[in-house]
Every structure is written in C-alpha cells, then in structure tokens.
GROMACS .gro file of C-alpha atoms in nm:
model
  481
    1MET     CA    1  -0.020  -0.040   0.022
    2PRO     CA    2   0.148   0.345  -0.099
    3HIS     CA    3   0.277   0.568   0.180
    4PRO     CA    4   0.114   0.907   0.189
    5PHE     CA    5   0.420   1.082   0.163
    6ASP     CA    6   0.495   0.861  -0.154
    7ARG     CA    7   0.338   1.150  -0.390
    8TYR     CA    8   0.592   1.391  -0.284
    9SER     CA    9   0.907   1.213  -0.455
   10ALA     CA   10   0.905   1.529  -0.681
   11PHE     CA   11   0.923   1.769  -0.402
   12THR     CA   12   1.146   1.651  -0.142
   13ASP     CA   13   1.398   1.323  -0.002
   14VAL     CA   14   1.077   1.122   0.056
   15PRO     CA   15   1.335   0.828   0.246
   16ALA     CA   16   1.425   1.160   0.433
   17LEU     CA   17   1.115   1.289   0.507
   18LYS     CA   18   0.972   0.937   0.628
   19HIS     CA   19   1.284   0.919   0.887
   20TRP     CA   20   1.240   1.252   1.058
   21SER     CA   21   0.887   1.219   1.070
   22GLY     CA   22   0.911   0.912   1.238
   23LYS     CA   23   1.152   1.075   1.472
   24PRO     CA   24   1.011   1.225   1.816
   25LEU     CA   25   1.002   1.649   1.820
   26ARG     CA   26   1.261   1.851   1.983
   27LYS     CA   27   1.098   1.999   2.337
   28SER     CA   28   1.063   2.353   2.288
   29LEU     CA   29   0.888   2.693   2.483
   30ARG     CA   30   0.831   3.056   2.403
   31VAL     CA   31   0.911   3.339   2.634
   32ASN     CA   32   0.566   3.529   2.724
   33MET     CA   33   0.727   3.862   2.727
   34LEU     CA   34   0.397   3.966   2.916
   35LYS     CA   35   0.559   3.879   3.248
   36ASN     CA   36   0.929   3.780   3.164
   37THR     CA   37   1.245   3.822   2.946
   38VAL     CA   38   1.472   3.641   2.757
   39GLU     CA   39   1.790   3.694   2.964
   40GLY     CA   40   1.482   3.599   3.299
   41VAL     CA   41   1.427   3.254   3.124
   42ARG     CA   42   1.777   3.194   3.071
   43SER     CA   43   1.868   3.235   3.407
   44TRP     CA   44   1.605   2.999   3.543
   45GLY     CA   45   1.737   2.786   3.275
   46GLU     CA   46   2.058   2.794   3.344
   47LYS     CA   47   1.997   2.742   3.755
   48LYS     CA   48   1.798   2.422   3.612
   49GLY     CA   49   2.053   2.292   3.407
   50TRP     CA   50   1.858   2.327   3.076
   51GLN     CA   51   2.049   2.403   2.737
   52MET     CA   52   1.827   2.662   2.537
   53THR     CA   53   1.891   2.701   2.142
   54PRO     CA   54   1.738   2.960   1.978
   55VAL     CA   55   1.441   2.884   1.754
   56PRO     CA   56   1.570   3.022   1.394
   57TRP     CA   57   1.242   3.268   1.331
   58CYS     CA   58   1.169   3.387   1.686
   59PRO     CA   59   1.363   3.541   1.901
   60GLU     CA   60   1.177   3.475   2.193
   61GLY     CA   61   1.153   3.107   2.114
   62PHE     CA   62   1.393   2.822   2.230
   63TYR     CA   63   1.456   2.455   2.214
   64ILE     CA   64   1.509   2.300   2.538
   65ASP     CA   65   1.737   1.966   2.619
   66ARG     CA   66   1.749   1.899   2.966
   67VAL     CA   67   1.995   1.601   3.119
   68ASP     CA   68   1.768   1.525   3.399
   69ARG     CA   69   1.442   1.474   3.248
   70ALA     CA   70   1.267   1.363   3.591
   71GLU     CA   71   1.036   1.679   3.626
   72ALA     CA   72   0.793   1.718   3.299
   73LEU     CA   73   0.861   2.066   3.128
   74GLY     CA   74   0.466   2.128   3.193
   75LYS     CA   75   0.543   2.104   3.545
   76ASP     CA   76   0.795   2.376   3.542
   77LEU     CA   77   0.686   2.665   3.779
   78LEU     CA   78   0.774   2.897   3.465
   79HIS     CA   79   0.496   2.709   3.250
   80ILE     CA   80   0.262   2.656   3.531
   81LEU     CA   81   0.226   3.047   3.658
   82GLY     CA   82   0.230   3.154   3.248
   83HIS     CA   83   0.576   3.309   3.181
   84ILE     CA   84   0.680   3.008   2.965
   85TYR     CA   85   0.446   2.873   2.680
   86ILE     CA   86   0.513   2.532   2.498
   87GLN     CA   87   0.462   2.571   2.182
   88GLU     CA   88   0.642   2.360   1.894
   89ALA     CA   89   0.882   2.577   1.714
   90ALA     CA   90   0.718   2.548   1.339
   91SER     CA   91   0.404   2.708   1.489
   92MET     CA   92   0.580   3.025   1.631
   93LEU     CA   93   0.651   3.121   1.271
   94PRO     CA   94   0.321   3.245   1.142
   95VAL     CA   95   0.293   3.542   1.393
   96ALA     CA   96   0.670   3.577   1.372
   97LEU     CA   97   0.549   3.694   0.996
   98LEU     CA   98   0.236   3.846   1.101
   99ASN     CA   99   0.455   4.109   1.304
  100PRO     CA  100   0.143   4.233   1.513
  101GLN     CA  101   0.199   4.553   1.653
  102PRO     CA  102   0.097   4.747   1.988
  103GLY     CA  103  -0.219   4.964   1.962
  104GLU     CA  104  -0.348   4.738   1.653
  105ALA     CA  105  -0.669   4.549   1.584
  106VAL     CA  106  -0.571   4.188   1.507
  107LEU     CA  107  -0.773   3.889   1.453
  108ASP     CA  108  -0.694   3.511   1.523
  109MET     CA  109  -0.952   3.379   1.335
  110SER     CA  110  -0.883   2.984   1.466
  111ALA     CA  111  -0.788   3.100   1.794
  112ALA     CA  112  -0.780   2.792   2.006
  113PRO     CA  113  -0.574   2.646   2.211
  114GLY     CA  114  -0.405   2.974   2.204
  115SER     CA  115  -0.041   2.918   2.142
  116LYS     CA  116  -0.058   3.171   1.864
  117THR     CA  117  -0.284   3.383   2.019
  118THR     CA  118  -0.058   3.418   2.361
  119GLN     CA  119   0.239   3.495   2.090
  120ILE     CA  120   0.029   3.750   1.928
  121ALA     CA  121  -0.021   3.967   2.310
  122SER     CA  122   0.327   3.885   2.412
  123ALA     CA  123   0.415   4.104   2.084
  124MET     CA  124   0.121   4.366   2.161
  125GLN     CA  125   0.240   4.393   2.493
  126GLY     CA  126  -0.100   4.492   2.601
  127ARG     CA  127  -0.201   4.751   2.399
  128GLY     CA  128  -0.479   4.705   2.130
  129VAL     CA  129  -0.711   4.451   2.052
  130ILE     CA  130  -0.705   4.100   2.000
  131VAL     CA  131  -1.007   3.877   1.872
  132ALA     CA  132  -0.977   3.517   1.934
  133ASN     CA  133  -1.216   3.345   1.769
  134ASP     CA  134  -1.272   2.973   1.753
  135VAL     CA  135  -1.616   2.776   1.676
  136GLN     CA  136  -1.590   2.467   1.880
  137GLU     CA  137  -1.692   2.560   2.261
  138LYS     CA  138  -1.471   2.261   2.425
  139ARG     CA  139  -1.156   2.449   2.204
  140ILE     CA  140  -1.299   2.796   2.351
  141TRP     CA  141  -1.255   2.660   2.689
  142ALA     CA  142  -0.884   2.593   2.640
  143LEU     CA  143  -0.844   2.916   2.479
  144SER     CA  144  -0.963   3.092   2.788
  145SER     CA  145  -0.748   2.911   3.030
  146ASN     CA  146  -0.415   2.939   2.876
  147LEU     CA  147  -0.495   3.339   2.783
  148GLN     CA  148  -0.554   3.365   3.153
  149ARG     CA  149  -0.294   3.185   3.227
  150SER     CA  150  -0.082   3.381   3.034
  151SER     CA  151  -0.218   3.697   3.202
  152VAL     CA  152  -0.349   3.862   2.827
  153LEU     CA  153  -0.608   4.166   2.915
  154ASN     CA  154  -0.643   4.291   2.555
  155VAL     CA  155  -0.816   4.023   2.421
  156MET     CA  156  -1.188   3.896   2.349
  157ILE     CA  157  -1.307   3.576   2.277
  158THR     CA  158  -1.582   3.499   1.992
  159ARG     CA  159  -1.759   3.196   1.876
  160HIS     CA  160  -1.813   3.217   1.498
  161VAL     CA  161  -1.731   3.055   1.195
  162GLY     CA  162  -1.446   3.207   1.026
  163GLN     CA  163  -1.696   3.289   0.729
  164TRP     CA  164  -1.857   3.527   0.959
  165PHE     CA  165  -1.591   3.789   0.941
  166ALA     CA  166  -1.614   3.847   0.590
  167LYS     CA  167  -1.987   4.029   0.599
  168ASN     CA  168  -1.946   4.122   0.969
  169MET     CA  169  -1.596   4.266   1.038
  170THR     CA  170  -1.530   4.368   0.634
  171GLY     CA  171  -1.174   4.635   0.659
  172ARG     CA  172  -1.159   4.587   1.060
  173PHE     CA  173  -0.844   4.430   1.130
  174ASP     CA  174  -0.463   4.567   1.101
  175ARG     CA  175  -0.344   4.223   1.050
  176VAL     CA  176  -0.535   3.900   1.048
  177LEU     CA  177  -0.410   3.526   1.118
  178CYS     CA  178  -0.572   3.261   0.937
  179ASP     CA  179  -0.403   2.951   1.107
  180ALA     CA  180  -0.663   2.732   0.866
  181PRO     CA  181  -0.795   2.364   1.011
  182CYS     CA  182  -0.582   2.111   0.751
  183THR     CA  183  -0.543   1.732   0.699
  184ALA     CA  184  -0.256   1.805   0.984
  185GLN     CA  185   0.022   1.562   0.822
  186GLY     CA  186   0.288   1.793   0.948
  187THR     CA  187   0.217   1.674   1.293
  188VAL     CA  188   0.287   1.317   1.221
  189ARG     CA  189   0.572   1.349   1.430
  190LYS     CA  190   0.336   1.427   1.767
  191ASP     CA  191   0.066   1.221   1.679
  192SER     CA  192   0.118   0.898   1.458
  193ASP     CA  193  -0.270   0.886   1.365
  194ALA     CA  194  -0.209   1.187   1.140
  195LEU     CA  195  -0.160   1.046   0.858
  196SER     CA  196  -0.529   0.877   0.876
  197TYR     CA  197  -0.676   1.184   0.750
  198CYS     CA  198  -0.523   1.288   0.437
  199SER     CA  199  -0.748   1.089   0.188
  200ALA     CA  200  -0.789   1.271  -0.159
  201ASP     CA  201  -1.139   1.336  -0.067
  202ASN     CA  202  -1.046   1.487   0.316
  203THR     CA  203  -0.792   1.709   0.106
  204ASP     CA  204  -1.046   1.860  -0.099
  205LYS     CA  205  -1.249   1.897   0.162
  206MET     CA  206  -1.005   2.108   0.371
  207CYS     CA  207  -0.936   2.297   0.048
  208LYS     CA  208  -1.297   2.404   0.059
  209ILE     CA  209  -1.302   2.548   0.365
  210GLN     CA  210  -0.946   2.680   0.375
  211LYS     CA  211  -1.025   2.882   0.060
  212GLU     CA  212  -1.338   3.022   0.236
  213LEU     CA  213  -1.150   3.104   0.568
  214LEU     CA  214  -0.874   3.315   0.344
  215GLU     CA  215  -1.115   3.497   0.162
  216SER     CA  216  -1.277   3.570   0.505
  217ALA     CA  217  -0.964   3.674   0.629
  218ILE     CA  218  -0.881   3.891   0.338
  219HIS     CA  219  -1.200   4.061   0.352
  220SER     CA  220  -1.185   4.146   0.718
  221THR     CA  221  -0.830   4.311   0.676
  222LYS     CA  222  -0.802   4.676   0.587
  223ILE     CA  223  -0.631   4.807   0.306
  224GLY     CA  224  -0.297   4.817   0.356
  225GLY     CA  225  -0.331   4.514   0.609
  226THR     CA  226  -0.166   4.215   0.654
  227ILE     CA  227  -0.301   3.837   0.594
  228VAL     CA  228  -0.072   3.493   0.762
  229TYR     CA  229  -0.204   3.192   0.599
  230ALA     CA  230  -0.119   2.874   0.775
  231THR     CA  231  -0.127   2.531   0.769
  232CYS     CA  232   0.037   2.222   0.979
  233THR     CA  233   0.030   1.984   0.691
  234LEU     CA  234   0.270   1.897   0.409
  235THR     CA  235   0.020   1.884   0.075
  236PRO     CA  236   0.035   2.145  -0.225
  237GLU     CA  237  -0.360   2.200  -0.273
  238GLU     CA  238  -0.374   2.278   0.064
  239ASN     CA  239  -0.100   2.534   0.096
  240GLU     CA  240   0.045   2.664  -0.258
  241GLY     CA  241  -0.268   2.566  -0.432
  242VAL     CA  242  -0.526   2.790  -0.187
  243VAL     CA  243  -0.264   3.065  -0.258
  244MET     CA  244  -0.290   3.048  -0.620
  245GLU     CA  245  -0.645   3.047  -0.603
  246MET     CA  246  -0.663   3.383  -0.378
  247LEU     CA  247  -0.480   3.536  -0.657
  248ARG     CA  248  -0.706   3.425  -0.927
  249ARG     CA  249  -0.955   3.582  -0.712
  250PHE     CA  250  -0.809   3.906  -0.632
  251PRO     CA  251  -0.545   3.938  -0.867
  252ASP     CA  252  -0.556   4.336  -0.830
  253GLN     CA  253  -0.666   4.320  -0.437
  254ILE     CA  254  -0.409   4.121  -0.292
  255GLU     CA  255  -0.009   4.022  -0.272
  256VAL     CA  256   0.230   3.790  -0.151
  257VAL     CA  257   0.461   3.962   0.005
  258ASP     CA  258   0.873   3.867   0.025
  259PRO     CA  259   0.892   3.840   0.381
  260ARG     CA  260   1.291   3.903   0.360
  261GLU     CA  261   1.232   4.266   0.246
  262GLU     CA  262   1.001   4.313   0.568
  263ASP     CA  263   1.105   4.496   0.880
  264LEU     CA  264   1.051   4.092   1.075
  265GLU     CA  265   1.255   3.996   1.387
  266LEU     CA  266   1.334   3.640   1.265
  267GLY     CA  267   1.646   3.669   1.446
  268GLY     CA  268   1.845   3.659   1.179
  269TRP     CA  269   1.702   3.332   1.023
  270ASP     CA  270   1.777   3.312   0.640
  271MET     CA  271   1.499   3.174   0.487
  272GLY     CA  272   1.590   3.107   0.156
  273LYS     CA  273   1.573   2.725   0.159
  274ALA     CA  274   1.222   2.732   0.286
  275ILE     CA  275   1.118   2.982  -0.014
  276GLU     CA  276   1.330   2.753  -0.248
  277ASP     CA  277   1.153   2.461  -0.146
  278SER     CA  278   0.799   2.625  -0.198
  279HIS     CA  279   0.925   2.741  -0.536
  280LEU     CA  280   1.009   2.332  -0.621
  281VAL     CA  281   0.632   2.282  -0.562
  282GLN     CA  282   0.518   2.583  -0.755
  283LYS     CA  283   0.688   2.482  -1.046
  284LEU     CA  284   0.571   2.125  -1.061
  285ILE     CA  285   0.212   2.182  -0.983
  286ASP     CA  286   0.181   2.510  -1.214
  287PRO     CA  287   0.459   2.458  -1.448
  288GLU     CA  288   0.275   2.786  -1.669
  289ARG     CA  289   0.330   3.041  -1.350
  290LYS     CA  290   0.611   3.294  -1.428
  291ASN     CA  291   0.613   3.476  -1.103
  292LEU     CA  292   0.681   3.241  -0.810
  293LEU     CA  293   0.542   3.297  -0.471
  294PRO     CA  294   0.752   3.353  -0.180
  295CYS     CA  295   0.600   3.112   0.066
  296LEU     CA  296   0.752   2.958   0.347
  297ARG     CA  297   0.749   2.563   0.349
  298LEU     CA  298   0.905   2.377   0.609
  299TRP     CA  299   0.984   1.983   0.557
  300PRO     CA  300   1.038   1.827   0.917
  301GLN     CA  301   1.379   1.702   0.792
  302THR     CA  302   1.487   2.060   0.697
  303TYR     CA  303   1.443   2.239   1.020
  304ASP     CA  304   1.408   1.955   1.239
  305THR     CA  305   1.053   2.058   1.288
  306GLU     CA  306   0.675   1.969   1.235
  307GLY     CA  307   0.607   2.026   0.884
  308PHE     CA  308   0.457   2.382   0.847
  309PHE     CA  309   0.330   2.605   0.560
  310SER     CA  310   0.317   3.014   0.611
  311VAL     CA  311   0.293   3.291   0.371
  312LEU     CA  312   0.232   3.656   0.421
  313ILE     CA  313  -0.047   3.875   0.206
  314ARG     CA  314  -0.108   4.242   0.191
  315LYS     CA  315  -0.403   4.361   0.115
  316THR     CA  316  -0.384   4.667  -0.131
  317ALA     CA  317  -0.755   4.753  -0.271
  318THR     CA  318  -1.111   4.656  -0.154
  319THR     CA  319  -1.238   4.305  -0.183
  320LYS     CA  320  -1.580   4.367  -0.058
  321ASP     CA  321  -1.790   4.656   0.062
  322ARG     CA  322  -1.833   4.730   0.405
  323VAL     CA  323  -2.237   4.658   0.496
  324VAL     CA  324  -2.363   4.827   0.750
  325LEU     CA  325  -2.491   4.642   1.060
  326PRO     CA  326  -2.774   4.773   1.271
  327MET     CA  327  -2.665   4.866   1.622
  328PRO     CA  328  -2.335   4.772   1.673
  329GLN     CA  329  -2.233   4.655   2.046
  330THR     CA  330  -1.979   4.788   2.208
  331PHE     CA  331  -1.920   4.677   2.575
  332GLN     CA  332  -2.195   4.488   2.734
  333LYS     CA  333  -2.073   4.413   3.082
  334THR     CA  334  -2.129   4.623   3.398
  335ILE     CA  335  -1.866   4.885   3.431
  336LEU     CA  336  -1.807   4.999   3.776
  337PRO     CA  337  -1.883   5.358   3.824
  338GLY     CA  338  -1.576   5.590   3.799
  339SER     CA  339  -1.589   5.662   4.184
  340ARG     CA  340  -1.587   5.236   4.269
  341GLN     CA  341  -1.300   5.199   4.032
  342LYS     CA  342  -1.056   5.507   4.201
  343ALA     CA  343  -1.203   5.314   4.530
  344PHE     CA  344  -1.069   4.978   4.476
  345ARG     CA  345  -0.747   5.104   4.301
  346ASN     CA  346  -0.692   5.333   4.610
  347SER     CA  347  -0.764   5.037   4.854
  348VAL     CA  348  -0.527   4.790   4.644
  349GLU     CA  349  -0.251   5.045   4.605
  350ASP     CA  350  -0.275   5.163   5.004
  351TRP     CA  351  -0.187   4.787   5.085
  352PHE     CA  352   0.069   4.642   4.820
  353GLY     CA  353   0.167   4.982   4.732
  354SER     CA  354   0.084   4.966   4.355
  355SER     CA  355  -0.267   4.950   4.219
  356PHE     CA  356  -0.171   4.702   3.932
  357VAL     CA  357  -0.395   4.927   3.708
  358ARG     CA  358  -0.296   5.120   3.439
  359GLU     CA  359  -0.464   5.439   3.312
  360ASP     CA  360  -0.623   5.238   3.005
  361GLU     CA  361  -0.756   4.978   3.183
  362LEU     CA  362  -1.106   4.927   3.368
  363LEU     CA  363  -1.272   4.721   3.572
  364PHE     CA  364  -1.593   4.529   3.562
  365GLN     CA  365  -1.800   4.300   3.762
  366ASN     CA  366  -1.931   3.984   3.626
  367LYS     CA  367  -2.101   3.849   3.938
  368GLU     CA  368  -1.929   3.812   4.201
  369SER     CA  369  -1.630   3.855   4.058
  370MET     CA  370  -1.440   4.159   3.949
  371LEU     CA  371  -1.252   4.145   3.627
  372ILE     CA  372  -1.000   4.391   3.394
  373THR     CA  373  -0.945   4.444   3.084
  374THR     CA  374  -0.824   4.784   2.826
  375ASN     CA  375  -1.064   5.061   2.728
  376ALA     CA  376  -0.929   4.950   2.369
  377ILE     CA  377  -1.170   4.637   2.412
  378ALA     CA  378  -1.436   4.778   2.571
  379ASP     CA  379  -1.448   5.011   2.279
  380PHE     CA  380  -1.420   4.789   1.970
  381ALA     CA  381  -1.782   4.754   1.848
  382MET     CA  382  -1.892   4.411   1.708
  383PRO     CA  383  -2.191   4.371   1.540
  384SER     CA  384  -2.276   4.078   1.821
  385GLY     CA  385  -2.117   4.070   2.185
  386PRO     CA  386  -1.787   3.846   2.280
  387TYR     CA  387  -1.829   3.517   2.405
  388LEU     CA  388  -1.593   3.551   2.705
  389VAL     CA  389  -1.370   3.932   2.796
  390GLY     CA  390  -1.150   4.008   3.016
  391MET     CA  391  -0.928   3.882   3.330
  392PRO     CA  392  -1.012   3.813   3.665
  393PHE     CA  393  -0.877   4.101   3.909
  394GLY     CA  394  -1.011   4.002   4.208
  395ARG     CA  395  -1.350   3.989   4.421
  396ASP     CA  396  -1.488   4.259   4.656
  397ALA     CA  397  -1.471   4.147   5.003
  398GLY     CA  398  -1.650   4.440   5.170
  399ASP     CA  399  -1.549   4.763   5.294
  400MET     CA  400  -1.306   4.835   4.934
  401ILE     CA  401  -1.107   4.519   5.045
  402VAL     CA  402  -1.034   4.310   4.708
  403ARG     CA  403  -0.891   3.984   4.713
  404VAL     CA  404  -0.677   3.976   4.409
  405SER     CA  405  -0.652   3.731   4.155
  406GLN     CA  406  -0.389   3.491   4.089
  407GLU     CA  407  -0.366   3.602   3.711
  408ILE     CA  408  -0.291   3.958   3.791
  409LEU     CA  409  -0.046   3.896   4.038
  410THR     CA  410   0.206   3.673   3.847
  411LEU     CA  411   0.125   3.989   3.604
  412ARG     CA  412   0.190   4.276   3.803
  413GLY     CA  413   0.317   4.118   4.151
  414ARG     CA  414   0.632   4.239   4.049
  415GLU     CA  415   0.507   4.620   4.127
  416ALA     CA  416   0.435   4.541   4.479
  417THR     CA  417   0.641   4.753   4.716
  418LYS     CA  418   0.400   4.621   5.056
  419GLN     CA  419   0.321   4.301   5.184
  420VAL     CA  420   0.527   4.099   4.996
  421VAL     CA  421   0.672   3.756   5.139
  422ASN     CA  422   0.989   3.614   4.947
  423LEU     CA  423   1.036   3.246   5.028
  424ASP     CA  424   1.353   3.039   4.981
  425HIS     CA  425   1.313   2.714   4.849
  426ASP     CA  426   1.291   2.525   5.177
  427GLU     CA  427   0.996   2.727   5.316
  428MET     CA  428   0.866   2.607   4.944
  429LYS     CA  429   0.919   2.252   4.986
  430ALA     CA  430   0.738   2.297   5.335
  431MET     CA  431   0.413   2.486   5.195
  432LEU     CA  432   0.429   2.220   4.925
  433ARG     CA  433   0.382   1.964   5.234
  434GLY     CA  434   0.102   2.180   5.330
  435GLN     CA  435   0.269   2.326   5.655
  436ASN     CA  436   0.249   2.672   5.763
  437ILE     CA  437   0.568   2.868   5.735
  438GLU     CA  438   0.712   3.147   5.972
  439PRO     CA  439   0.886   3.366   5.700
  440LYS     CA  440   1.229   3.512   5.792
  441ASN     CA  441   1.257   3.880   5.796
  442SER     CA  442   0.928   3.978   5.682
  443THR     CA  443   0.789   4.328   5.765
  444ALA     CA  444   0.443   4.256   5.628
  445GLU     CA  445   0.150   4.319   5.866
  446ASN     CA  446  -0.130   4.052   5.892
  447GLY     CA  447  -0.381   3.976   5.586
  448ASP     CA  448  -0.308   3.967   5.237
  449ILE     CA  449   0.030   3.910   5.142
  450ILE     CA  450   0.227   3.818   4.784
  451LEU     CA  451   0.386   3.489   4.785
  452CYS     CA  452   0.721   3.513   4.618
  453LEU     CA  453   1.019   3.263   4.480
  454ASP     CA  454   1.353   3.363   4.301
  455GLY     CA  455   1.148   3.734   4.319
  456ILE     CA  456   0.876   3.554   4.106
  457PRO     CA  457   0.511   3.616   4.259
  458LEU     CA  458   0.351   3.306   4.310
  459CYS     CA  459   0.008   3.321   4.460
  460ARG     CA  460  -0.194   3.571   4.701
  461GLY     CA  461  -0.127   3.433   5.080
  462VAL     CA  462  -0.254   3.534   5.451
  463LEU     CA  463  -0.013   3.613   5.726
  464LYS     CA  464  -0.136   3.587   6.051
  465ASP     CA  465   0.047   3.589   6.376
  466GLY     CA  466   0.380   3.595   6.235
  467LYS     CA  467   0.260   3.245   6.011
  468VAL     CA  468   0.201   3.227   5.632
  469LEU     CA  469  -0.108   3.032   5.617
  470ASN     CA  470  -0.117   2.788   5.362
  471ARG     CA  471  -0.294   2.891   5.052
  472LEU     CA  472  -0.119   2.748   4.742
  473PRO     CA  473  -0.355   2.739   4.452
  474ARG     CA  474  -0.407   2.408   4.349
  475GLU     CA  475  -0.271   2.387   4.000
  476ILE     CA  476   0.062   2.451   4.202
  477VAL     CA  477   0.018   2.193   4.444
  478GLN     CA  478  -0.079   1.956   4.167
  479MET     CA  479   0.188   2.048   3.911
  480TYR     CA  480   0.473   2.162   4.114
  481ALA     CA  481   0.477   1.909   4.405
   0.00000   0.00000   0.00000
C-alpha cells in the first residue's frame, strides 16, 4: 500500500521525510514577554541545567534540552505561572511573519488552544485589540484557560465560523492570522494517527474550507493590512494551491509579500531554503506560472520541526464593500462607576504599594467577581457581543477590600512594594507539604500578602500572627509538587 508521503518524491527527499517524521519532536518553548524576559528565562534555565538553543525565526523561542528529565517541562513553575508557553517551534513562525504591533486590531480566526494568540499578545504588550475566535465551545475553554494563565488583558473571545467575519467585520483589522484547519500531515511526529486523515476526499474538503476562511480573512483586513495564511500540513493543494486560488480571485487586490524584504524580527534567520522548497512545489503544480511566490515551506527534515506552511499576504485594495450593520455592540458588561474604580484601585495601592491597574484599563463586574480589561477592548464595536472577555482581577471582600486574583498577581506582582514575602526553596517545599511557615525577615502586616520565590510572584497568601497560612493554589500544588 502506498505511503501518503510517496506522492512528494518530486518535491523532496521522501526517505528523509519518512525518517524524520518518525523521530520525536524536540521540546521547545516561547517566553511570554508580558511576564518575563528572554534573559530572565535563560537565567532560570541555567539554574535548572537546561540547554537553550534559539528557534531560528523567533527571538523569544527556544529548543530545550535537559539532562534531568525527572520533572516534566509542563510542571515547571514558569510554565504553571504563564512565564513560558510550551509551543512547537514551527508554529511560532506564522505570528513572527504577522508581526503584530501594540495598538493594532488583530484577528486570530481559528485561535484555540491559544499558542499563537498568546504569542500575538506577547508581541502587543497589552496595547490594542485581539479578537480570538473559535467555533467549538470545548476548544474555547482551553483557549480561555491559556489566555488567563498568560495574563492577557486586551483580548475578547468570540465564537463564530471564520466565514462570519467577511460580512460582519469587513475591513476592520490591521492584521489577520488564518491558521486554517487542515489534514495535519505535518503533525505526524507527535501524532502517529495524523496520516489517517489525508485521503483525497478529505484533502478536497479541507481545501474548500481553507479557501473560504482565507477569503474571509482577506475581506476582514484593512487596505494596507496583512494576512498570514498557515497550515500544519504538507499537501500542495492545501498550501500553495489555496494561495494561488486567492490570487486568481483577487489579482489586483492582494499580493504575496517576500518576508525577506520586510522589517521582521526573525532572529537573523535565512529563510531562503524554506522559500526555495515552496518554489519547487509551485513549479511542478503550475508549470505555466512565471512569478513564483515567496511562500515558506518547512519540511520536517529541513529544520527538525513539524511540517508547516506559511505565507504573508498584503491587501492593496478593496475586496468587498462594507455592509452597514444595525446596532453594533460595544461593551455589554457592567463597568464599575468611576468612583468605585478609583476606590478599589486606591485600596489595592494602599495595601500593596501598587494598584496593578493602568490608566488605559478598567474594572467591571461579573457576578461576584471583578475583572479587568482595556479601554480599547471596551470601545471595540462588534455586531455581536464577545463570548468571553476580561481577566480576573479579584473579589470584593467588602469595605473596599479586594482579594486580588492569581492572574493579576503573576502579571504585575513585581510592582508591589509592600506586603511581599519572599520564600526560600526550603520554605516553598514545606508549603508544598501542606505546612504553614514562619517567614524570615518579613515586615508584612497581618492580612493578604504576595508570596514570591526567587523574586517571582507565586500567589496571594495570608499572614496571621507571624505565620503564612498555606493557601497555595491547587495548580501549583498539583503540578509543582
């Protein structure tokens, strides 16, 4: 029986493709620049004996080799607290090409589980608007969990089919990521069943959906804006073929951009080989084509990654007239009155030395919880309200006392100048065993405190009569113990 990769013999070295597709993937992670720095994570990794090799196209991405593998990387404290995100190296490329900037409006059309959305947020540094969309409710909850662990404030989660944006959000976004559903051949290194879904019928089905989604992404983008189309599959039909079809539909309204001519932070990566590999495919599937497109094709054997495809597209003219929709909705949540916002901020600042709230951010109520988002998100009108919005800020404990949330403390706890208790590793181990501890050299008052380890905010704690009561969050106890 023919192997699905045999059809690529004219494009690449098939024996090498099969060999590398049978090898396990290298572990890789990305630094969440909202919470840490490359230098900070490097320092952490050195103490733990990690060997960190830069991902060629992502300055904040690293391959991780560890001598001691007793602790899963997913149980590392920096991962639990959202300082790092475990992400396959190839999947970091689309956002690096998209190059989102602070203050822009960005759409991630198929966002779950959130690796690329959190990468977009890291680049935008809390400024601007991110619309993270997915159609499946189950996937949305995974997306929400990853966004909150990464402490992303400037995002709204929507639940629509991607085609919805063509009509309802025409010309609204500076940048759109269309990471399309596909036959996922490129993921075989982590999913041995991946090749079970790449029949000709399934490929044709995916191509139809991909063309619809990419066309919607193009319509949703502003003139002068950029779109990145990406898949984790190897089939020419789902990759170069989809892009060529869009150029046939919109010959004067879009162009494929050579990323080598753009000011992108790709860590000095020479992408020539990835472009040449796509050129070879294009020549064979469309021999009459004169102008070859600078698409990027990652074969597993070329960069020791998953198989991946990415292309950068610029919209140069109108592709669809904007429909004036009735009653566009802005923020539908209960924003706290200005006086209460100020009172809560002052209360937190009096206790911790910082309010943890920026001038361009606001607090709103959701049942018994208080959440935080940005003014830009509140002002971004859509024809339907978001499915989820905001990050937990805390809980109103009465008398203007706020029990601040884990998410805001792990994001901005370093700003606190009071009520901070720094644990050493022995104290941390004692707390993980369920013990209360008496902190050394603490000047904190009885009440809420911020517990830190190696200067990294862990969580909110409670100090009573000189003892720290054990209130470690379940995720730290379960994953770090």
